[in-house]
Coordinates of C-alpha atoms and ligand atoms in Angstrom, one line a residue:
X25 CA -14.5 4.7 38.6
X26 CA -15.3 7.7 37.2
X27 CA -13.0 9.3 33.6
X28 CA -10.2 12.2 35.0
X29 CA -12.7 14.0 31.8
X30 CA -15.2 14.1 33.9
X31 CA -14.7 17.5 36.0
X32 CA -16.4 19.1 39.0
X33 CA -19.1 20.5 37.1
X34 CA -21.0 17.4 36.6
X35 CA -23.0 16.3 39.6
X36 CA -24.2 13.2 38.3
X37 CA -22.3 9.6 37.6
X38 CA -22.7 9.3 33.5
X39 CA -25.7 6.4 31.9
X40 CA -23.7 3.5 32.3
X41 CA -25.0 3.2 28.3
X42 CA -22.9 6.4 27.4
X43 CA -19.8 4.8 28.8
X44 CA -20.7 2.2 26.5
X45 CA -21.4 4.3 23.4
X46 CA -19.0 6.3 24.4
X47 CA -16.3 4.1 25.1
X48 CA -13.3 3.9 22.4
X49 CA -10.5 1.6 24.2
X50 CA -11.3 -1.7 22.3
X51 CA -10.2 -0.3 19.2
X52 CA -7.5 2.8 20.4
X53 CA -5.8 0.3 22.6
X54 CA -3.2 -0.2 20.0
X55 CA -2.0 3.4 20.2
X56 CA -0.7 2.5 23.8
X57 CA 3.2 2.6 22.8
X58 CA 2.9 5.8 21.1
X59 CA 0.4 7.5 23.8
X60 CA 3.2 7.0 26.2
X61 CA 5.9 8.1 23.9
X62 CA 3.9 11.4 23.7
X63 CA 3.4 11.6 27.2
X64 CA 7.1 10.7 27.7
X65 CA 8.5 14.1 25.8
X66 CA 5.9 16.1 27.2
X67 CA 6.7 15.5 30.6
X68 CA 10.2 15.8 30.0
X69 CA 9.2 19.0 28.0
X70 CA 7.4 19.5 31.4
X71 CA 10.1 19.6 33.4
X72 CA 12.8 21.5 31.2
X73 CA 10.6 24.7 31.1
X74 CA 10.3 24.5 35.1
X75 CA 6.3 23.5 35.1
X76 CA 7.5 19.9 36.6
X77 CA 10.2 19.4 38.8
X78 CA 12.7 17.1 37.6
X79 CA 11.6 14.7 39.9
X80 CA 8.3 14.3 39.2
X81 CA 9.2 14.1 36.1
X82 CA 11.4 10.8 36.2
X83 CA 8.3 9.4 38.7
X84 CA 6.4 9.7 35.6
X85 CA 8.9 8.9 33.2
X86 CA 9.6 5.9 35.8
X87 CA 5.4 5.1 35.9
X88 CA 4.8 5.4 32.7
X89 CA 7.2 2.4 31.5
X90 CA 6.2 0.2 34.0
X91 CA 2.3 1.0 32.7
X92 CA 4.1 0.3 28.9
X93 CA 5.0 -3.1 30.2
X94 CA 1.7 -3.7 32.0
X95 CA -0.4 -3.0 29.0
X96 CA 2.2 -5.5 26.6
X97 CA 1.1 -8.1 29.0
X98 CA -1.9 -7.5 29.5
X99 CA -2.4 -6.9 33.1
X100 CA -3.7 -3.6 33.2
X101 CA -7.3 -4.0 32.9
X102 CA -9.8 -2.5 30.4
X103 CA -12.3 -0.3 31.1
X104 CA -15.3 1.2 29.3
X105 CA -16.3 4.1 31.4
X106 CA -12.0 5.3 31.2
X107 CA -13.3 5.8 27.4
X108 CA -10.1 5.6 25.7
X109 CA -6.4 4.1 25.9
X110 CA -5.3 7.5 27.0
X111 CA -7.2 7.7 30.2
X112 CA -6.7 4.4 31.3
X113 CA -3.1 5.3 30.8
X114 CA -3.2 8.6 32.8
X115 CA -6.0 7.5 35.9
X116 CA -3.5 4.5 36.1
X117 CA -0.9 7.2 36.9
X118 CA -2.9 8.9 39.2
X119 CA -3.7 5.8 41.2
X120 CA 0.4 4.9 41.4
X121 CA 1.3 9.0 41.8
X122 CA -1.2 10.3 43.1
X123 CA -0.7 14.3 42.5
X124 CA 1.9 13.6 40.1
X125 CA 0.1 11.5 38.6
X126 CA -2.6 14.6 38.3
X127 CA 0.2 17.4 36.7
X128 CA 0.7 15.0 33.8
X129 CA -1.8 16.7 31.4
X130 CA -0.6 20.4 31.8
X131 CA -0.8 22.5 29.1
X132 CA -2.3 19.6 27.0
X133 CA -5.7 18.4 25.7
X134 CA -6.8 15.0 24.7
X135 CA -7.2 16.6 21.3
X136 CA -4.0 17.2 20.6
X137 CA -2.7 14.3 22.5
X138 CA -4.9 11.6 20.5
X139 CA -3.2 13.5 17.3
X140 CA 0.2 12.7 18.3
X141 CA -0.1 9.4 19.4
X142 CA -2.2 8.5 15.9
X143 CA 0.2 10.5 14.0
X144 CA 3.2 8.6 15.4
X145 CA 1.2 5.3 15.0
X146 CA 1.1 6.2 11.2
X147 CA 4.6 7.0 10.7
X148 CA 5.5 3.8 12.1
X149 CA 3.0 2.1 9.9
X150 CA 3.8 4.0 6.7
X151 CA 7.5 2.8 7.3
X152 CA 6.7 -1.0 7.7
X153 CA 4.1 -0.8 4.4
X154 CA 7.5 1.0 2.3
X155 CA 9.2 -1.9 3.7
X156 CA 7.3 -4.4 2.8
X157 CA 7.1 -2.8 -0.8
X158 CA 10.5 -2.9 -1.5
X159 CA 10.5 -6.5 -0.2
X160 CA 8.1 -7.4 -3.0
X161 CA 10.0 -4.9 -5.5
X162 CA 12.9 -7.0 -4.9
X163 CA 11.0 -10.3 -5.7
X164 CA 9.7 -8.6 -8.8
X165 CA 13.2 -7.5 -10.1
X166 CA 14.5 -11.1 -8.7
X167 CA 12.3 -12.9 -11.3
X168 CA 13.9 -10.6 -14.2
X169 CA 16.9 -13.0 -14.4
X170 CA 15.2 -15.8 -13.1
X171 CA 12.5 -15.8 -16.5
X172 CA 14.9 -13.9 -19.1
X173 CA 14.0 -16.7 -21.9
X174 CA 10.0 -15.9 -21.4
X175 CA 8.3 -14.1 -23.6
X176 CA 4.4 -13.2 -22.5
X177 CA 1.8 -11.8 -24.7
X178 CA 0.8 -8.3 -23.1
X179 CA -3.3 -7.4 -22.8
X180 CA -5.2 -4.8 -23.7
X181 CA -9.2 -5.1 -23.3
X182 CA -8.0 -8.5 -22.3
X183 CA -7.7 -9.2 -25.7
X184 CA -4.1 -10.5 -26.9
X185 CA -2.1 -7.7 -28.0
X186 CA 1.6 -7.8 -28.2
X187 CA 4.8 -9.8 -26.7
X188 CA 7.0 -8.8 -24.0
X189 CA 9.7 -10.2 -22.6
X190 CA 8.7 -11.3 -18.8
X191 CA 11.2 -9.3 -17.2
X192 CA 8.8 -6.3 -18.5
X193 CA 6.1 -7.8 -17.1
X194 CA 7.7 -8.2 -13.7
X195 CA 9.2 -4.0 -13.9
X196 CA 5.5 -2.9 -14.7
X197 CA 4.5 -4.0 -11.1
X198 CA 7.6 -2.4 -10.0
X199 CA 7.2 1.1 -11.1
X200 CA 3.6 0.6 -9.5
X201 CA 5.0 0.0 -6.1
X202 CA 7.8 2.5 -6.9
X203 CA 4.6 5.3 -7.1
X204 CA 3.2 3.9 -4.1
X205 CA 6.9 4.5 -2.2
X206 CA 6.5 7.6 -3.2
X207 CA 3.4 8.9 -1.9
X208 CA 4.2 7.3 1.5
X209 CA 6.6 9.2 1.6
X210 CA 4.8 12.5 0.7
X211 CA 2.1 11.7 3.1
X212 CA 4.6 10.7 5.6
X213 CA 6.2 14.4 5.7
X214 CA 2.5 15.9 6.8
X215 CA 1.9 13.2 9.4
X216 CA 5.2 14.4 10.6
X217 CA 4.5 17.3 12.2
X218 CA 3.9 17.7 16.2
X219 CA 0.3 18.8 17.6
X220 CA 1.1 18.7 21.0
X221 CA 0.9 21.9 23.1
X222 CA -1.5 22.9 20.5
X223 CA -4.3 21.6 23.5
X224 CA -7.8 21.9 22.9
X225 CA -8.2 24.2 20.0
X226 CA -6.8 27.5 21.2
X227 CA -3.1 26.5 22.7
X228 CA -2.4 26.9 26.0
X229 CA -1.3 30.1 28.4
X230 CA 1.6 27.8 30.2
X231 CA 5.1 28.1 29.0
X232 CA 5.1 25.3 27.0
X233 CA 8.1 24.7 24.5
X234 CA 6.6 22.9 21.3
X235 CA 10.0 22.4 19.9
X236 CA 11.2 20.4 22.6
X237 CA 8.6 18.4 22.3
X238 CA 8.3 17.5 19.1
X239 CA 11.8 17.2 18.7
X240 CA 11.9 14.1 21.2
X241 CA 9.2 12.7 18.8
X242 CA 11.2 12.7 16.0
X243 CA 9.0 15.0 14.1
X244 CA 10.0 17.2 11.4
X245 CA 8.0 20.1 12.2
X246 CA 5.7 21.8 14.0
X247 CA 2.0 22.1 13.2
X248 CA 1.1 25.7 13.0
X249 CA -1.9 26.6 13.6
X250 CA -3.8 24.8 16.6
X251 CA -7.3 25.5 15.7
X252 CA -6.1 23.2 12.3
X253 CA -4.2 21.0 14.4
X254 CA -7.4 20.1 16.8
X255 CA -9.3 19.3 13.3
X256 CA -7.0 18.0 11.0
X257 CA -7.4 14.7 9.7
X258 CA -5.6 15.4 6.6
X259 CA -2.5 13.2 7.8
X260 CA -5.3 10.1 8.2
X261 CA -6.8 10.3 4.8
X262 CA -3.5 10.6 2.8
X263 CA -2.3 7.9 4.4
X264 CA -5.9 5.6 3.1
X265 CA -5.9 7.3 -0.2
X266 CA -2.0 5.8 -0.6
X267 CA -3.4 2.1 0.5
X268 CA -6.4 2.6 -1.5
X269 CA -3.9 2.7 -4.3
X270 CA -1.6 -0.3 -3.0
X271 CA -4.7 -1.9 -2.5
X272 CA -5.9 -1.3 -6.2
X273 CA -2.4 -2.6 -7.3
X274 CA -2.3 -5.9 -5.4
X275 CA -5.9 -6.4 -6.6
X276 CA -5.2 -6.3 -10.8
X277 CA -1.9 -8.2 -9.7
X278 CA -4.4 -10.8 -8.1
X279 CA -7.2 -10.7 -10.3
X280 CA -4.9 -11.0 -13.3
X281 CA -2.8 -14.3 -11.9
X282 CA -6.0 -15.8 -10.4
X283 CA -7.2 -16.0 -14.5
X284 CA -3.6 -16.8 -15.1
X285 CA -3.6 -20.2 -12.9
X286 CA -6.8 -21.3 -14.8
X287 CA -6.8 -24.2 -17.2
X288 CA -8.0 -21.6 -19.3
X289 CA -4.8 -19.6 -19.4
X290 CA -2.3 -22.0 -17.8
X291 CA 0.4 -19.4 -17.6
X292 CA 1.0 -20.1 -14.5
X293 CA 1.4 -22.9 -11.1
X294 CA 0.4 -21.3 -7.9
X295 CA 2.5 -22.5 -4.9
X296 CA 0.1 -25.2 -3.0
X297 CA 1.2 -24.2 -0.2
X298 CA -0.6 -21.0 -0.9
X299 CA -4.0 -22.9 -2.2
X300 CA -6.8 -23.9 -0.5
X301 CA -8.9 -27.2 -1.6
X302 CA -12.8 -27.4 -1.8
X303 CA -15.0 -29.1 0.5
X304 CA -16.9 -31.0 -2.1
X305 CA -14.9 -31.3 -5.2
X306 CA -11.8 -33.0 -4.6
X307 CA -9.8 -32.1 -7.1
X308 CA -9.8 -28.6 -6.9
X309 CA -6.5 -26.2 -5.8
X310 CA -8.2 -22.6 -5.1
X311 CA -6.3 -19.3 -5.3
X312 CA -7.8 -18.1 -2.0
X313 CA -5.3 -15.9 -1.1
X314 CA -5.2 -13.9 -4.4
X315 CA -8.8 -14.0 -4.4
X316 CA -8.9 -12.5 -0.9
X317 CA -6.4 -10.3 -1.7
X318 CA -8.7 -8.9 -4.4
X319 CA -11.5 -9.1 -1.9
X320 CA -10.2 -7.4 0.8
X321 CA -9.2 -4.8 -1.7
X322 CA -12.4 -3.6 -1.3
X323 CA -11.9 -3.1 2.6
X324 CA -9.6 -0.3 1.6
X325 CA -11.3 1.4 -0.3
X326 CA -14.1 1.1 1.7
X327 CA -11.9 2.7 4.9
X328 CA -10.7 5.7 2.8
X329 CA -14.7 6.6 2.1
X330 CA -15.0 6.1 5.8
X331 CA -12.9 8.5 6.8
X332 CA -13.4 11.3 3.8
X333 CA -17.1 11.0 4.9
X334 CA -16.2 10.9 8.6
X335 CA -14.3 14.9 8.1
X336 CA -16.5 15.8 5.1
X337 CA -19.4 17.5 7.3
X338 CA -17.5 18.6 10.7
X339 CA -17.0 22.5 11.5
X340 CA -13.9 23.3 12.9
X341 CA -12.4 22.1 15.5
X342 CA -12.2 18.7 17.1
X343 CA -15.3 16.8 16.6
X344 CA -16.4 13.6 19.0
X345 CA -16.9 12.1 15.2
X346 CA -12.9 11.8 15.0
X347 CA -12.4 9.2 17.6
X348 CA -14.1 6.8 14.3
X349 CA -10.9 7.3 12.6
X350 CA -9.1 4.6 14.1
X351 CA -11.0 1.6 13.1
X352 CA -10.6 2.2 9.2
X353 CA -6.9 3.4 9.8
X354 CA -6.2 0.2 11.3
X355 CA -8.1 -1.8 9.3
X356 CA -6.2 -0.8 6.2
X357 CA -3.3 -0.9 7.4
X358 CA -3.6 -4.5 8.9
X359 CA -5.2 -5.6 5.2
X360 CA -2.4 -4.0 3.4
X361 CA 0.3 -5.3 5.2
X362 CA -0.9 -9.4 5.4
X363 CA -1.7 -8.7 1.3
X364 CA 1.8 -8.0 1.2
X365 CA 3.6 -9.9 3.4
X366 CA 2.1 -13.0 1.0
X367 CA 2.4 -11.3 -2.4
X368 CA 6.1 -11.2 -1.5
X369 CA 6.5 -15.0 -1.4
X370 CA 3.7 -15.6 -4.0
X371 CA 6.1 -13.7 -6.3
X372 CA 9.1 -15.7 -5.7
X373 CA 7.5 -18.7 -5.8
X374 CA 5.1 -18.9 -8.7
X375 CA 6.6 -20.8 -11.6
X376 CA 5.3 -19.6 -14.8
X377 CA 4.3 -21.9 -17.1
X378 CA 7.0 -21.9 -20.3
X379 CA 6.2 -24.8 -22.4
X380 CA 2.3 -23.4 -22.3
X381 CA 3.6 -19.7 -22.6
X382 CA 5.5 -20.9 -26.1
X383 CA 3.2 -22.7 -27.3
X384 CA 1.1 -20.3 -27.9
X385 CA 3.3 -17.3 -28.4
X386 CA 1.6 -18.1 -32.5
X387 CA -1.7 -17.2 -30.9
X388 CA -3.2 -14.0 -31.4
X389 CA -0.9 -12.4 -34.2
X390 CA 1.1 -10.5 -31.8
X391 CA 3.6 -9.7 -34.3
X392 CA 0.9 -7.7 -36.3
X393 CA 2.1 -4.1 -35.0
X394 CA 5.6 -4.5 -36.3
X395 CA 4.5 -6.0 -39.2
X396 CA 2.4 -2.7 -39.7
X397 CA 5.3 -0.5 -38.3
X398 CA 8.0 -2.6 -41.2
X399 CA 5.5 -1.7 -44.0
X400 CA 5.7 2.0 -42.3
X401 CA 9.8 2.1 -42.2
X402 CA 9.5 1.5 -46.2
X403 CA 7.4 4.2 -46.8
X404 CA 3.9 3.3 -46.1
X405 CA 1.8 5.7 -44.7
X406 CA 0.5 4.2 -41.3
X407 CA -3.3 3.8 -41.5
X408 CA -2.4 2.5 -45.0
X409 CA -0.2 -0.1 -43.3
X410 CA -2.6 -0.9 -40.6
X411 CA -5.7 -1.5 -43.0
X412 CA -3.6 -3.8 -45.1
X413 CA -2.2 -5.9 -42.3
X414 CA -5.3 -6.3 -41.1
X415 CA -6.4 -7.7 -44.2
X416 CA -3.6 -10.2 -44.2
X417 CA -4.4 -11.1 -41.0
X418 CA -8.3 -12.0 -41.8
X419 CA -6.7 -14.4 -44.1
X420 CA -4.4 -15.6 -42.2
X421 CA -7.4 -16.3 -40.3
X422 CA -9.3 -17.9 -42.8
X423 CA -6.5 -20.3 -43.3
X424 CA -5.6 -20.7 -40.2
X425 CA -1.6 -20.0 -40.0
X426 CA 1.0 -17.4 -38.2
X427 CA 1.8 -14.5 -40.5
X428 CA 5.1 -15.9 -40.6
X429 CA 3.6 -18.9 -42.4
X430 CA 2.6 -16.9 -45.0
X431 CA 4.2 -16.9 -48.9
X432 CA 6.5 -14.0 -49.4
X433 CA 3.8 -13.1 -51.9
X434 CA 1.6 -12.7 -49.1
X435 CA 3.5 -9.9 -48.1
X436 CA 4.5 -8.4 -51.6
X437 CA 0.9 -7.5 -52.4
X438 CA 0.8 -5.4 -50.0
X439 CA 3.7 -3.3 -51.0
X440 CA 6.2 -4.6 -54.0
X441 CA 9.1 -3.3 -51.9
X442 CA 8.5 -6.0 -49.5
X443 CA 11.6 -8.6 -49.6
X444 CA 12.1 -11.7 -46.8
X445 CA 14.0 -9.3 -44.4
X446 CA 10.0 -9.2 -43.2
X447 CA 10.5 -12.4 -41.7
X448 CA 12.6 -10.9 -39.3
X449 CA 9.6 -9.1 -37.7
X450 CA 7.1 -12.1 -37.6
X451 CA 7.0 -14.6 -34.4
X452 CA 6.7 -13.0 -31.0
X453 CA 10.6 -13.0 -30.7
X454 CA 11.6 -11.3 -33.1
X455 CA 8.7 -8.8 -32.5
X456 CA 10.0 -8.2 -29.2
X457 CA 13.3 -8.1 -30.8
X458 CA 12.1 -5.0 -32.9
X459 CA 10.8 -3.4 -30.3
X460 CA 13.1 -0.2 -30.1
X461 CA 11.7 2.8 -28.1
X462 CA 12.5 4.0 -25.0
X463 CA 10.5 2.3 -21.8
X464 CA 9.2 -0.4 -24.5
X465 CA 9.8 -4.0 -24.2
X466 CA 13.1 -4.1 -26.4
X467 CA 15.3 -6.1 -24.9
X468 CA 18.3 -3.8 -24.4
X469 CA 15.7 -1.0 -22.7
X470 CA 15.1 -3.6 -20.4
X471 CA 18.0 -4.8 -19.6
X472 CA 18.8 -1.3 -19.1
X473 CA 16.0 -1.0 -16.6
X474 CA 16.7 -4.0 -14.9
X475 CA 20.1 -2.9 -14.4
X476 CA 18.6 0.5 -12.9
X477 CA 16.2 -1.4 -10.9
X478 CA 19.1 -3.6 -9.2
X479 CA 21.1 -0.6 -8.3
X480 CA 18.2 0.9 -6.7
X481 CA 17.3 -2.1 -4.6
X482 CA 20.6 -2.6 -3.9
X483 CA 20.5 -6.2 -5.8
X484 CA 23.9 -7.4 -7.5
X485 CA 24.1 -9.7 -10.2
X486 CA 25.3 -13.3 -9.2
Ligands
LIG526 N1 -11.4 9.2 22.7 C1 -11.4 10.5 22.0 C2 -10.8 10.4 20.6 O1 -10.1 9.5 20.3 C3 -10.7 11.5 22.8 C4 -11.0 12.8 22.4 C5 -11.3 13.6 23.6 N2 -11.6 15.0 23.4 C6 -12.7 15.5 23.7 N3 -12.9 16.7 23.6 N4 -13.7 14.7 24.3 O2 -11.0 11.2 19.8

């Protein structure tokens, strides 16, 4: 069986090894629902501006859901020399329809048909990644409440730096996949817009109403010019760039609780249910997933530099090089949405680890900066401040004790105005306590935030 592509002027059967090479239906076969769709509102489209008869349009209509139904089960087989999921969808036609079958592809081209049915496939996928964000979102704002005692030290160059309460901890991730929301839904409103009846690169001389069309599809708006419409790929590398960054996310989420679970760290128990266990060593409990979450982080990224290189070299318009676009736009997707679809659970079911978390809340001198910053309140100019406390601290060092173990004395020769009202700064609590600026860890700014958060997510206090 020869591809409907293949017109009168060839005179020779293809290399059976082009139809191979060639061949793209192993990998475009998931854009089957949407390919129909498409084909769906453009018949119909078809028919209202008198180029089909209504008729032949519901024998379509009528062929293609049965085809729909065939390829959910299964039963329509696969070929290689039909190319691609669209031409096993239309010569299937044309066997049941004969000449119907055949009038299917006026005033269209594969070019912009593939578009339509990709873009559609996106917007779809785009909408189950948002939902899976706010599923985690709400998991992250859950645990607010759930750790409201916990205080954690906070990082920076992975060097202990100052306290925050947990629930700050779990809103940081949240304004992360807040961003993310976001720029799915930027890129969302460009894959919104309809190709079809753009054709092959020029548009088409038949009456076709684009409108029509693309309001059947749900799409927002037209795209306007067809010589961009049969080369964009804009609306596929948003879409990577946004799971790139998801992708990014997850991973420091990952690589940060798989040195979190260590004996090292101990902040936290993962779930066994989400461990793995060792072939050899029998009492190990692995973070596999978080470690292939971080892994396959790479994937991502990889995909997005598949696809900028893919369009980087290609002259206007469509280029054979953009049936490659599928694999990474599928692959991301699929990565992004299993990473998430166990963070989600990972995050409700982690218990951090209190009793270690306290105990060494003394660690680190995390109540150094408002130390510094209580010295500043009474007059001491900053750098001042902050070369003296980190003088105290070196002997608190030395000696081996909290700054809050230190003599009032301690404090006084740094600055004779000192009294014990310090004390109320020292210890990670009441550092967090002091803690006043806006988006800081203070505990009324959070629970301001996690108040916000709620209302967003539509989460009520119990
Ligand atoms: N399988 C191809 C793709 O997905 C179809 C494009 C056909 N257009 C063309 N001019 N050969 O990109």
């Amino acid at each position: 069986m020869t591809s409907p592509s293949r017109s009168g002027v060839f005179s020779t059967a293809p290399d059976r090894r082009v139809d191979a090479f060639t061949a793209s239906v192993d990998v475009d076969r998931r854009l089957y629902v949407h390919d129909i769709a498409g084909s769906i509102a453009h018949a119909q489209m078809l028919a209202d501006v008198g180029l089909l008869t209504g008729q032949e349009c519901c024998q379509l209509v009528e062929a293609l859901t049965a085809i729909q139904q065939e390829l959910a089960d299964g039963t329509l087989p696969l070929r290689a020399e039909l190319e691609d999921i669209h031409m096993h969808i239309e010569q299937a036609l044309i066997e049941r329809l004969g000449e119907v079958g055949r009038k299917l592809h006026t005033g269209r081209s594969r070019n912009d048909q593939v578009s339509t049915a990709l873009r559609l496939w996106i917007r779809d996928a785009l909408d189950r990644v948002d939902q899976r964000l706010v599923a985690l979102q709400r998991a992250l704002v859950t645990r607010c409440d759930r750790d409201a005692d916990i205080i954690l030290p906070a990082y920076t160059h992975l060097q202990r730096a100052q306290p925050v309460l947990a629930a700050h901890y779990w809103l940081a991730y949240c304004e992360k996949f807040e961003r993310d929301r976001q720029r799915l839904a930027d890129a969302r409103r460009r894959v919104n817009a309809c190709p079809l009846g753009t054709a092959a690169v020029a548009g088409t001389s038949l009456p076709v109403d684009r409108e029509n069309v693309a309001r059947r599809l749900g799409f927002e708006t037209l795209v306007a010019n067809s010589l961009d419409a049969s080369s964009d790929r804009d609306f596929v590398l948003e879409p990577l760039f946004v799971l790139a960054v998801i992708a990014c996310h997850l991973s420091t989420w990952a690589e940060e609780w798989i040195l979190w679970s260590t004996a090292e760290f101990g902040f936290l128990k993962l779930p066994q249910q989400f461990c793995t266990g060792s072939s050899i060593m029998p009492q190990k409990v692995n973070p596999d997933v978080l470690e292939l979450t971080r892994g396959r982080s790479a994937r991502v990224l990889g995909d997005l530099q598949t696809a900028l290189v893919l369009v980087k070299g290609l002259p206007l318009a469509y280029n054979r090089d953009l049936q490659e676009d599928k694999r990474p736009v599928f692959d991301a997707f699929d990565t992004v949405e299993a990473c998430l679809e166990l963070a989600e659970p990972l995050v409700r079911e982690t218990e951090l680890e209190t009793d270690v978390l306290r105990s060494r809340l003394d660690q680190g001198y995390l109540d150094a900066t408002t130390l510094m910053e209580y010295l500043t309140q009474r007059g001491v100019a900053q750098r001042r401040a902050h070369h003296a406390v980190g003088e105290l601290v070196r002997q608190a060092l030395e000696q081996g004790v909290a700054l809050a173990e230190l003599p009032l004395a301690a404090f006084q020769h740094l600055d004779p105005k000192v009294d014990d009202t310090v004390y109320a700064v020292l210890g990670a609590t009441n550092a967090v306590a002091a803690f006043v600026s806006a988006g800081s860890t203070a505990p009324s700014q959070v629970a301001r935030q996690v108040q916000r958060w709620k209302r967003q997510l539509g989460l009520h206090d119990d």
